C-alpha cells in the first residue's frame, strides 16, 4: 500500500478505525481479531483506538487491550504499526459519552493506555474532545508534558476548530502531527480545519469517513446502489466496485494530508477499504463527487 506521513512516520494511506470492534453491537473476539489481522495483511499500518472505546461499564480500554492481543498473535513486527489512541472521554455504560479534559485526568489516562498497550511510549496520543469546563491551553499543556516526558512520541487533537488547532500548535509545535474531525460525503464542514492542516503539514484523519454512504455488497454494486441518487453510488456502479471504496478514494484525492480511518467489523470490509489505495479516480469523476 502506498503511504503518507504522520509526523515522522510513514503509514498506509488507509487506516483502520477499531471502535466498532468494542462498542455496542461488537463482534465476538475471534472475529474482531480476524478484522485486525486482515487489516495488517492488506497493508494497513495505522490503527486508531481510544481508552473510551468499550461497551459496558468497568471495561475501559477494551479496544486497546484487544489491539494489543491481536498484534501479539499476528506474528509480524508490531513496531511497523502506528497505534493512535485517545484520552479525554468516558463511557459510563448507559450509552452516553462524557468529556474530561483536565491535565490530571489526561496524565492518568495516558498511563492506563501505556499499560494496556504494553509499550513504554505511545506512538500517537490524541486529545479526544475539548472540555468546555477546562481552559484549552491547560488540556493541550498536558500533551506538552507527556511529550517532554517521553510518554508519547507525537500528539494529536480530535473534534476541534481551526482556532483550537492554531492555539495548540503554538504550544506543541512540531509535536502536533494529527487532527481527527468528522469528514465524509455527508459532512464537509471541516474544510477550514483541513485547509489549516494542509498548510501546517499536519495529517487529517477523518472519522466516520463513510457517512452518507449506504451499506452494499462488497462483491460489486447492488441494484440498490445502481438506483441510488448519490454520485458516489453512480461512480461505484460504473466502476464495478463498492461505493465505500469510491468514497475513500475520493477522500484521498481531496488532500495529500488525509489518511481516512474507516471502521470495520468484518475482514471483507477491511480488504475493500484497503483496496481504495489503488483506485485512481478521473478528473471527471472527482468533479462529480465534489459537487
mmCIF file of C-alpha atoms in Angstrom:
data_model
loop_
_atom_site.group_PDB
_atom_site.id
_atom_site.type_symbol
_atom_site.label_atom_id
_atom_site.label_comp_id
_atom_site.label_asym_id
_atom_site.label_seq_id
_atom_site.Cartn_x
_atom_site.Cartn_y
_atom_site.Cartn_z
ATOM 1 C CA UNK A 1 0.000 0.000 0.000
ATOM 2 C CA UNK A 2 1.259 3.475 -0.808
ATOM 3 C CA UNK A 3 1.981 5.668 2.176
ATOM 4 C CA UNK A 4 1.507 9.118 3.655
ATOM 5 C CA UNK A 5 3.263 10.781 6.547
ATOM 6 C CA UNK A 6 2.040 11.338 10.096
ATOM 7 C CA UNK A 7 4.727 13.344 11.795
ATOM 8 C CA UNK A 8 7.950 11.470 11.051
ATOM 9 C CA UNK A 9 6.218 8.138 10.369
ATOM 10 C CA UNK A 10 5.088 6.730 7.016
ATOM 11 C CA UNK A 11 1.764 4.878 7.233
ATOM 12 C CA UNK A 12 -0.507 3.212 4.698
ATOM 13 C CA UNK A 13 -2.870 5.731 3.117
ATOM 14 C CA UNK A 14 -5.914 3.899 4.540
ATOM 15 C CA UNK A 15 -6.021 3.156 8.273
ATOM 16 C CA UNK A 16 -8.377 1.166 10.469
ATOM 17 C CA UNK A 17 -10.806 2.718 12.929
ATOM 18 C CA UNK A 18 -11.089 -0.010 15.560
ATOM 19 C CA UNK A 19 -14.033 1.417 17.538
ATOM 20 C CA UNK A 20 -16.700 -0.957 16.060
ATOM 21 C CA UNK A 21 -14.781 -3.897 17.493
ATOM 22 C CA UNK A 22 -15.508 -2.845 21.093
ATOM 23 C CA UNK A 23 -18.700 -0.792 21.284
ATOM 24 C CA UNK A 24 -22.377 -1.737 21.075
ATOM 25 C CA UNK A 25 -23.030 -4.489 18.545
ATOM 26 C CA UNK A 26 -19.392 -5.544 18.500
ATOM 27 C CA UNK A 27 -18.359 -8.903 17.010
ATOM 28 C CA UNK A 28 -17.003 -11.707 19.149
ATOM 29 C CA UNK A 29 -13.288 -11.567 19.916
ATOM 30 C CA UNK A 30 -12.268 -14.157 17.325
ATOM 31 C CA UNK A 31 -13.844 -12.138 14.521
ATOM 32 C CA UNK A 32 -12.558 -8.865 15.934
ATOM 33 C CA UNK A 33 -9.003 -10.178 15.893
ATOM 34 C CA UNK A 34 -9.585 -11.536 12.376
ATOM 35 C CA UNK A 35 -10.540 -7.994 11.310
ATOM 36 C CA UNK A 36 -7.309 -6.540 12.689
ATOM 37 C CA UNK A 37 -5.249 -9.301 11.098
ATOM 38 C CA UNK A 38 -6.977 -8.736 7.741
ATOM 39 C CA UNK A 39 -6.082 -5.050 8.003
ATOM 40 C CA UNK A 40 -2.429 -5.809 8.690
ATOM 41 C CA UNK A 41 -2.286 -8.339 5.861
ATOM 42 C CA UNK A 42 -3.779 -5.739 3.488
ATOM 43 C CA UNK A 43 -1.008 -3.248 4.263
ATOM 44 C CA UNK A 44 -2.761 -1.136 6.914
ATOM 45 C CA UNK A 45 -0.176 0.300 9.305
ATOM 46 C CA UNK A 46 -2.329 2.813 11.220
ATOM 47 C CA UNK A 47 -4.875 1.630 13.782
ATOM 48 C CA UNK A 48 -6.976 4.198 15.623
ATOM 49 C CA UNK A 49 -8.374 3.499 19.092
ATOM 50 C CA UNK A 50 -9.237 5.234 22.396
ATOM 51 C CA UNK A 51 -9.475 4.301 26.046
ATOM 52 C CA UNK A 52 -13.215 5.036 25.880
ATOM 53 C CA UNK A 53 -13.940 2.544 23.100
ATOM 54 C CA UNK A 54 -15.882 -0.008 25.107
ATOM 55 C CA UNK A 55 -19.475 -1.040 25.711
ATOM 56 C CA UNK A 56 -20.162 -1.893 29.334
ATOM 57 C CA UNK A 57 -19.173 -0.037 32.490
ATOM 58 C CA UNK A 58 -15.947 -1.260 34.012
ATOM 59 C CA UNK A 59 -14.232 -2.282 30.772
ATOM 60 C CA UNK A 60 -12.348 0.935 29.958
ATOM 61 C CA UNK A 61 -9.600 0.227 27.483
ATOM 62 C CA UNK A 62 -11.332 -2.806 25.951
ATOM 63 C CA UNK A 63 -10.309 -1.732 22.446
ATOM 64 C CA UNK A 64 -6.699 -1.034 23.371
ATOM 65 C CA UNK A 65 -6.347 -4.433 25.028
ATOM 66 C CA UNK A 66 -7.956 -6.130 22.026
ATOM 67 C CA UNK A 67 -5.478 -4.471 19.662
ATOM 68 C CA UNK A 68 -2.541 -5.479 21.854
ATOM 69 C CA UNK A 69 -3.676 -9.122 21.808
ATOM 70 C CA UNK A 70 -4.256 -9.047 18.047
ATOM 71 C CA UNK A 71 -0.789 -7.626 17.365
ATOM 72 C CA UNK A 72 0.844 -10.202 19.624
ATOM 73 C CA UNK A 73 -0.991 -13.033 17.858
ATOM 74 C CA UNK A 74 -0.251 -11.792 14.344
ATOM 75 C CA UNK A 75 3.430 -12.615 14.404
ATOM 76 C CA UNK A 76 4.602 -9.611 12.403
ATOM 77 C CA UNK A 77 6.672 -6.679 13.604
ATOM 78 C CA UNK A 78 4.413 -4.686 15.973
ATOM 79 C CA UNK A 79 6.803 -1.762 15.615
ATOM 80 C CA UNK A 80 5.729 -1.363 11.996
ATOM 81 C CA UNK A 81 2.189 -0.415 13.055
ATOM 82 C CA UNK A 82 1.367 3.056 14.371
ATOM 83 C CA UNK A 83 -1.225 2.836 17.141
ATOM 84 C CA UNK A 84 -3.068 6.110 17.644
ATOM 85 C CA UNK A 85 -5.059 6.245 20.858
ATOM 86 C CA UNK A 86 -7.024 8.991 22.562
ATOM 87 C CA UNK A 87 -7.874 10.218 26.046
ATOM 88 C CA UNK A 88 -10.353 12.676 27.484
ATOM 89 C CA UNK A 89 -13.681 10.902 27.057
ATOM 90 C CA UNK A 90 -15.559 8.362 29.142
ATOM 91 C CA UNK A 91 -18.472 5.962 28.845
ATOM 92 C CA UNK A 92 -20.495 5.260 31.993
ATOM 93 C CA UNK A 93 -22.053 2.217 30.358
ATOM 94 C CA UNK A 94 -25.500 3.680 29.669
ATOM 95 C CA UNK A 95 -24.701 4.620 26.087
ATOM 96 C CA UNK A 96 -23.680 8.190 26.902
ATOM 97 C CA UNK A 97 -20.283 9.850 26.468
ATOM 98 C CA UNK A 98 -18.588 12.188 28.931
ATOM 99 C CA UNK A 99 -15.735 14.674 28.433
ATOM 100 C CA UNK A 100 -12.926 15.266 30.933
ATOM 101 C CA UNK A 101 -10.022 17.390 29.760
ATOM 102 C CA UNK A 102 -8.232 18.236 32.986
ATOM 103 C CA UNK A 103 -4.463 17.740 32.891
ATOM 104 C CA UNK A 104 -4.687 15.359 35.852
ATOM 105 C CA UNK A 105 -7.150 13.122 34.017
ATOM 106 C CA UNK A 106 -5.185 13.129 30.772
ATOM 107 C CA UNK A 107 -1.933 12.226 32.521
ATOM 108 C CA UNK A 108 -3.639 9.306 34.303
ATOM 109 C CA UNK A 109 -5.389 8.234 31.117
ATOM 110 C CA UNK A 110 -2.081 8.125 29.271
ATOM 111 C CA UNK A 111 -0.606 5.831 31.928
ATOM 112 C CA UNK A 112 -3.571 3.496 31.536
ATOM 113 C CA UNK A 113 -3.146 3.373 27.756
ATOM 114 C CA UNK A 114 0.566 2.678 28.116
ATOM 115 C CA UNK A 115 -0.188 -0.252 30.400
ATOM 116 C CA UNK A 116 -2.918 -1.744 28.230
ATOM 117 C CA UNK A 117 -0.951 -1.453 25.005
ATOM 118 C CA UNK A 118 2.156 -2.780 26.707
ATOM 119 C CA UNK A 119 4.521 -0.061 25.489
ATOM 120 C CA UNK A 120 6.946 2.416 27.044
ATOM 121 C CA UNK A 121 5.731 5.313 24.893
ATOM 122 C CA UNK A 122 2.548 5.824 22.882
ATOM 123 C CA UNK A 123 3.095 6.332 19.153
ATOM 124 C CA UNK A 124 0.376 8.979 18.874
ATOM 125 C CA UNK A 125 -1.770 10.298 21.728
ATOM 126 C CA UNK A 126 -4.742 12.470 20.843
ATOM 127 C CA UNK A 127 -6.987 14.700 22.922
ATOM 128 C CA UNK A 128 -10.385 13.170 22.204
ATOM 129 C CA UNK A 129 -12.543 16.279 22.553
ATOM 130 C CA UNK A 130 -12.212 19.771 24.056
ATOM 131 C CA UNK A 131 -13.699 20.050 27.517
ATOM 132 C CA UNK A 132 -15.705 23.289 27.777
ATOM 133 C CA UNK A 133 -15.099 23.321 31.531
ATOM 134 C CA UNK A 134 -11.307 23.361 31.171
ATOM 135 C CA UNK A 135 -9.199 26.093 29.537
ATOM 136 C CA UNK A 136 -7.971 24.791 26.195
ATOM 137 C CA UNK A 137 -4.362 25.683 26.921
ATOM 138 C CA UNK A 138 -4.441 23.547 30.078
ATOM 139 C CA UNK A 139 -5.680 20.456 28.256
ATOM 140 C CA UNK A 140 -3.162 20.909 25.450
ATOM 141 C CA UNK A 141 -0.493 21.622 28.043
ATOM 142 C CA UNK A 142 -0.930 18.069 29.335
ATOM 143 C CA UNK A 143 0.072 16.795 25.892
ATOM 144 C CA UNK A 144 3.149 19.026 26.070
ATOM 145 C CA UNK A 145 4.057 17.488 29.435
ATOM 146 C CA UNK A 146 3.656 13.978 28.032
ATOM 147 C CA UNK A 147 5.809 14.792 25.004
ATOM 148 C CA UNK A 148 8.555 16.286 27.169
ATOM 149 C CA UNK A 149 8.443 13.262 29.492
ATOM 150 C CA UNK A 150 8.776 10.832 26.591
ATOM 151 C CA UNK A 151 5.472 9.173 27.414
ATOM 152 C CA UNK A 152 4.159 9.927 23.916
ATOM 153 C CA UNK A 153 6.080 10.315 20.673
ATOM 154 C CA UNK A 154 3.532 12.503 18.869
ATOM 155 C CA UNK A 155 0.378 14.413 19.804
ATOM 156 C CA UNK A 156 -2.953 14.952 18.093
ATOM 157 C CA UNK A 157 -6.365 16.568 18.507
ATOM 158 C CA UNK A 158 -9.913 15.481 17.731
ATOM 159 C CA UNK A 159 -13.192 17.327 17.256
ATOM 160 C CA UNK A 160 -11.545 20.738 17.112
ATOM 161 C CA UNK A 161 -11.885 24.076 15.346
ATOM 162 C CA UNK A 162 -9.235 25.806 13.260
ATOM 163 C CA UNK A 163 -8.708 28.304 16.085
ATOM 164 C CA UNK A 164 -8.094 25.489 18.564
ATOM 165 C CA UNK A 165 -5.630 23.864 16.168
ATOM 166 C CA UNK A 166 -3.709 27.125 15.859
ATOM 167 C CA UNK A 167 -3.613 27.617 19.635
ATOM 168 C CA UNK A 168 -2.457 24.046 20.161
ATOM 169 C CA UNK A 169 0.253 24.424 17.514
ATOM 170 C CA UNK A 170 1.685 27.356 19.463
ATOM 171 C CA UNK A 171 2.069 25.056 22.487
ATOM 172 C CA UNK A 172 3.054 21.801 20.810
ATOM 173 C CA UNK A 173 4.903 22.965 17.706
ATOM 174 C CA UNK A 174 6.044 20.068 15.531
ATOM 175 C CA UNK A 175 4.844 17.689 18.238
ATOM 176 C CA UNK A 176 1.316 18.243 16.906
ATOM 177 C CA UNK A 177 1.002 15.842 13.975
ATOM 178 C CA UNK A 178 -2.681 14.952 13.540
ATOM 179 C CA UNK A 179 -6.250 16.209 13.673
ATOM 180 C CA UNK A 180 -9.272 13.915 13.760
ATOM 181 C CA UNK A 181 -12.524 15.568 12.752
ATOM 182 C CA UNK A 182 -15.661 14.162 11.203
ATOM 183 C CA UNK A 183 -15.467 14.440 7.429
ATOM 184 C CA UNK A 184 -17.357 12.470 4.796
ATOM 185 C CA UNK A 185 -19.623 12.858 1.749
ATOM 186 C CA UNK A 186 -22.436 13.788 4.134
ATOM 187 C CA UNK A 187 -20.443 16.063 6.480
ATOM 188 C CA UNK A 188 -17.990 18.503 4.914
ATOM 189 C CA UNK A 189 -17.959 21.331 7.453
ATOM 190 C CA UNK A 190 -14.320 20.772 8.457
ATOM 191 C CA UNK A 191 -12.912 22.362 5.304
ATOM 192 C CA UNK A 192 -11.247 25.202 7.301
ATOM 193 C CA UNK A 193 -9.572 22.683 9.585
ATOM 194 C CA UNK A 194 -8.483 20.519 6.642
ATOM 195 C CA UNK A 195 -7.002 23.531 4.885
ATOM 196 C CA UNK A 196 -5.117 24.573 8.015
ATOM 197 C CA UNK A 197 -3.734 21.060 8.445
ATOM 198 C CA UNK A 198 -2.510 21.114 4.847
ATOM 199 C CA UNK A 199 -0.736 24.432 5.405
ATOM 200 C CA UNK A 200 0.867 23.242 8.654
ATOM 201 C CA UNK A 201 1.773 19.789 7.368
ATOM 202 C CA UNK A 202 -0.495 18.070 9.906
ATOM 203 C CA UNK A 203 -2.207 14.796 8.999
ATOM 204 C CA UNK A 204 -6.003 14.958 8.835
ATOM 205 C CA UNK A 205 -7.657 11.693 9.905
ATOM 206 C CA UNK A 206 -11.370 11.840 9.040
ATOM 207 C CA UNK A 207 -13.500 9.844 11.434
ATOM 208 C CA UNK A 208 -16.737 8.321 10.164
ATOM 209 C CA UNK A 209 -15.392 8.824 6.616
ATOM 210 C CA UNK A 210 -18.158 6.698 5.068
ATOM 211 C CA UNK A 211 -21.015 8.800 6.436
ATOM 212 C CA UNK A 212 -23.843 9.158 3.968
ATOM 213 C CA UNK A 213 -22.920 6.021 2.033
ATOM 214 C CA UNK A 214 -25.346 3.118 2.353
ATOM 215 C CA UNK A 215 -24.262 -0.431 3.038
ATOM 216 C CA UNK A 216 -23.773 -2.522 -0.072
ATOM 217 C CA UNK A 217 -22.364 -5.785 -1.317
ATOM 218 C CA UNK A 218 -18.577 -5.739 -1.322
ATOM 219 C CA UNK A 219 -18.599 -8.097 -4.342
ATOM 220 C CA UNK A 220 -19.864 -5.355 -6.624
ATOM 221 C CA UNK A 221 -22.630 -2.785 -6.934
ATOM 222 C CA UNK A 222 -26.089 -3.936 -5.977
ATOM 223 C CA UNK A 223 -29.333 -2.944 -7.665
ATOM 224 C CA UNK A 224 -29.887 -0.562 -4.776
ATOM 225 C CA UNK A 225 -26.530 1.088 -5.438
ATOM 226 C CA UNK A 226 -27.243 1.476 -9.135
ATOM 227 C CA UNK A 227 -30.537 3.173 -8.338
ATOM 228 C CA UNK A 228 -29.137 5.378 -5.591
ATOM 229 C CA UNK A 229 -29.126 9.095 -6.188
ATOM 230 C CA UNK A 230 -25.662 9.937 -4.838
ATOM 231 C CA UNK A 231 -22.792 10.408 -7.290
ATOM 232 C CA UNK A 232 -20.712 8.031 -5.152
ATOM 233 C CA UNK A 233 -23.092 5.176 -5.854
ATOM 234 C CA UNK A 234 -23.242 6.095 -9.535
ATOM 235 C CA UNK A 235 -19.455 6.091 -9.928
ATOM 236 C CA UNK A 236 -19.254 2.824 -7.978
ATOM 237 C CA UNK A 237 -21.788 1.203 -10.293
ATOM 238 C CA UNK A 238 -19.826 2.364 -13.338
ATOM 239 C CA UNK A 239 -16.549 1.092 -11.879
ATOM 240 C CA UNK A 240 -17.957 -2.187 -10.564
ATOM 241 C CA UNK A 241 -16.733 -1.532 -7.028
ATOM 242 C CA UNK A 242 -18.373 -0.645 -3.730
ATOM 243 C CA UNK A 243 -19.410 2.961 -3.015
ATOM 244 C CA UNK A 244 -17.308 2.722 0.150
ATOM 245 C CA UNK A 245 -14.194 2.160 -1.925
ATOM 246 C CA UNK A 246 -15.053 5.121 -4.148
ATOM 247 C CA UNK A 247 -15.642 7.282 -1.066
ATOM 248 C CA UNK A 248 -12.231 6.505 0.409
ATOM 249 C CA UNK A 249 -10.517 7.100 -2.948
ATOM 250 C CA UNK A 250 -12.315 10.463 -3.130
ATOM 251 C CA UNK A 251 -11.086 11.394 0.322
ATOM 252 C CA UNK A 252 -7.513 10.509 -0.601
ATOM 253 C CA UNK A 253 -7.803 12.764 -3.633
ATOM 254 C CA UNK A 254 -9.154 15.675 -1.573
ATOM 255 C CA UNK A 255 -5.837 16.445 0.095
ATOM 256 C CA UNK A 256 -2.373 14.886 0.445
ATOM 257 C CA UNK A 257 -2.650 15.129 4.240
ATOM 258 C CA UNK A 258 -5.808 12.988 4.502
ATOM 259 C CA UNK A 259 -5.493 9.469 5.928
ATOM 260 C CA UNK A 260 -9.018 8.057 6.384
ATOM 261 C CA UNK A 261 -9.691 5.628 9.227
ATOM 262 C CA UNK A 262 -12.824 3.675 8.233
ATOM 263 C CA UNK A 263 -14.255 1.348 10.824
ATOM 264 C CA UNK A 264 -14.920 -2.318 10.146
ATOM 265 C CA UNK A 265 -16.401 -5.331 11.880
ATOM 266 C CA UNK A 266 -15.736 -7.863 9.095
ATOM 267 C CA UNK A 267 -12.482 -8.852 7.358
ATOM 268 C CA UNK A 268 -14.187 -8.347 3.991
ATOM 269 C CA UNK A 269 -14.851 -4.699 4.843
ATOM 270 C CA UNK A 270 -11.212 -4.125 5.742
ATOM 271 C CA UNK A 271 -9.962 -5.607 2.498
ATOM 272 C CA UNK A 272 -12.376 -3.493 0.474
ATOM 273 C CA UNK A 273 -11.322 -0.321 2.287
ATOM 274 C CA UNK A 274 -7.637 -1.084 1.767
ATOM 275 C CA UNK A 275 -8.245 -1.551 -1.961
ATOM 276 C CA UNK A 276 -9.210 2.144 -2.166
ATOM 277 C CA UNK A 277 -5.488 2.913 -2.055
ATOM 278 C CA UNK A 278 -5.219 1.611 -5.617
ATOM 279 C CA UNK A 279 -8.367 3.225 -7.017
ATOM 280 C CA UNK A 280 -7.467 6.300 -9.075
ATOM 281 C CA UNK A 281 -10.483 8.459 -9.873
ATOM 282 C CA UNK A 282 -10.517 10.526 -13.051
ATOM 283 C CA UNK A 283 -10.807 14.323 -13.027
ATOM 284 C CA UNK A 284 -14.343 13.966 -14.364
ATOM 285 C CA UNK A 285 -15.299 11.546 -11.607
ATOM 286 C CA UNK A 286 -13.796 13.789 -8.942
ATOM 287 C CA UNK A 287 -15.682 16.779 -10.304
ATOM 288 C CA UNK A 288 -18.937 14.830 -9.997
ATOM 289 C CA UNK A 289 -18.128 13.740 -6.438
ATOM 290 C CA UNK A 290 -17.042 17.199 -5.307
ATOM 291 C CA UNK A 291 -20.397 18.769 -6.130
#
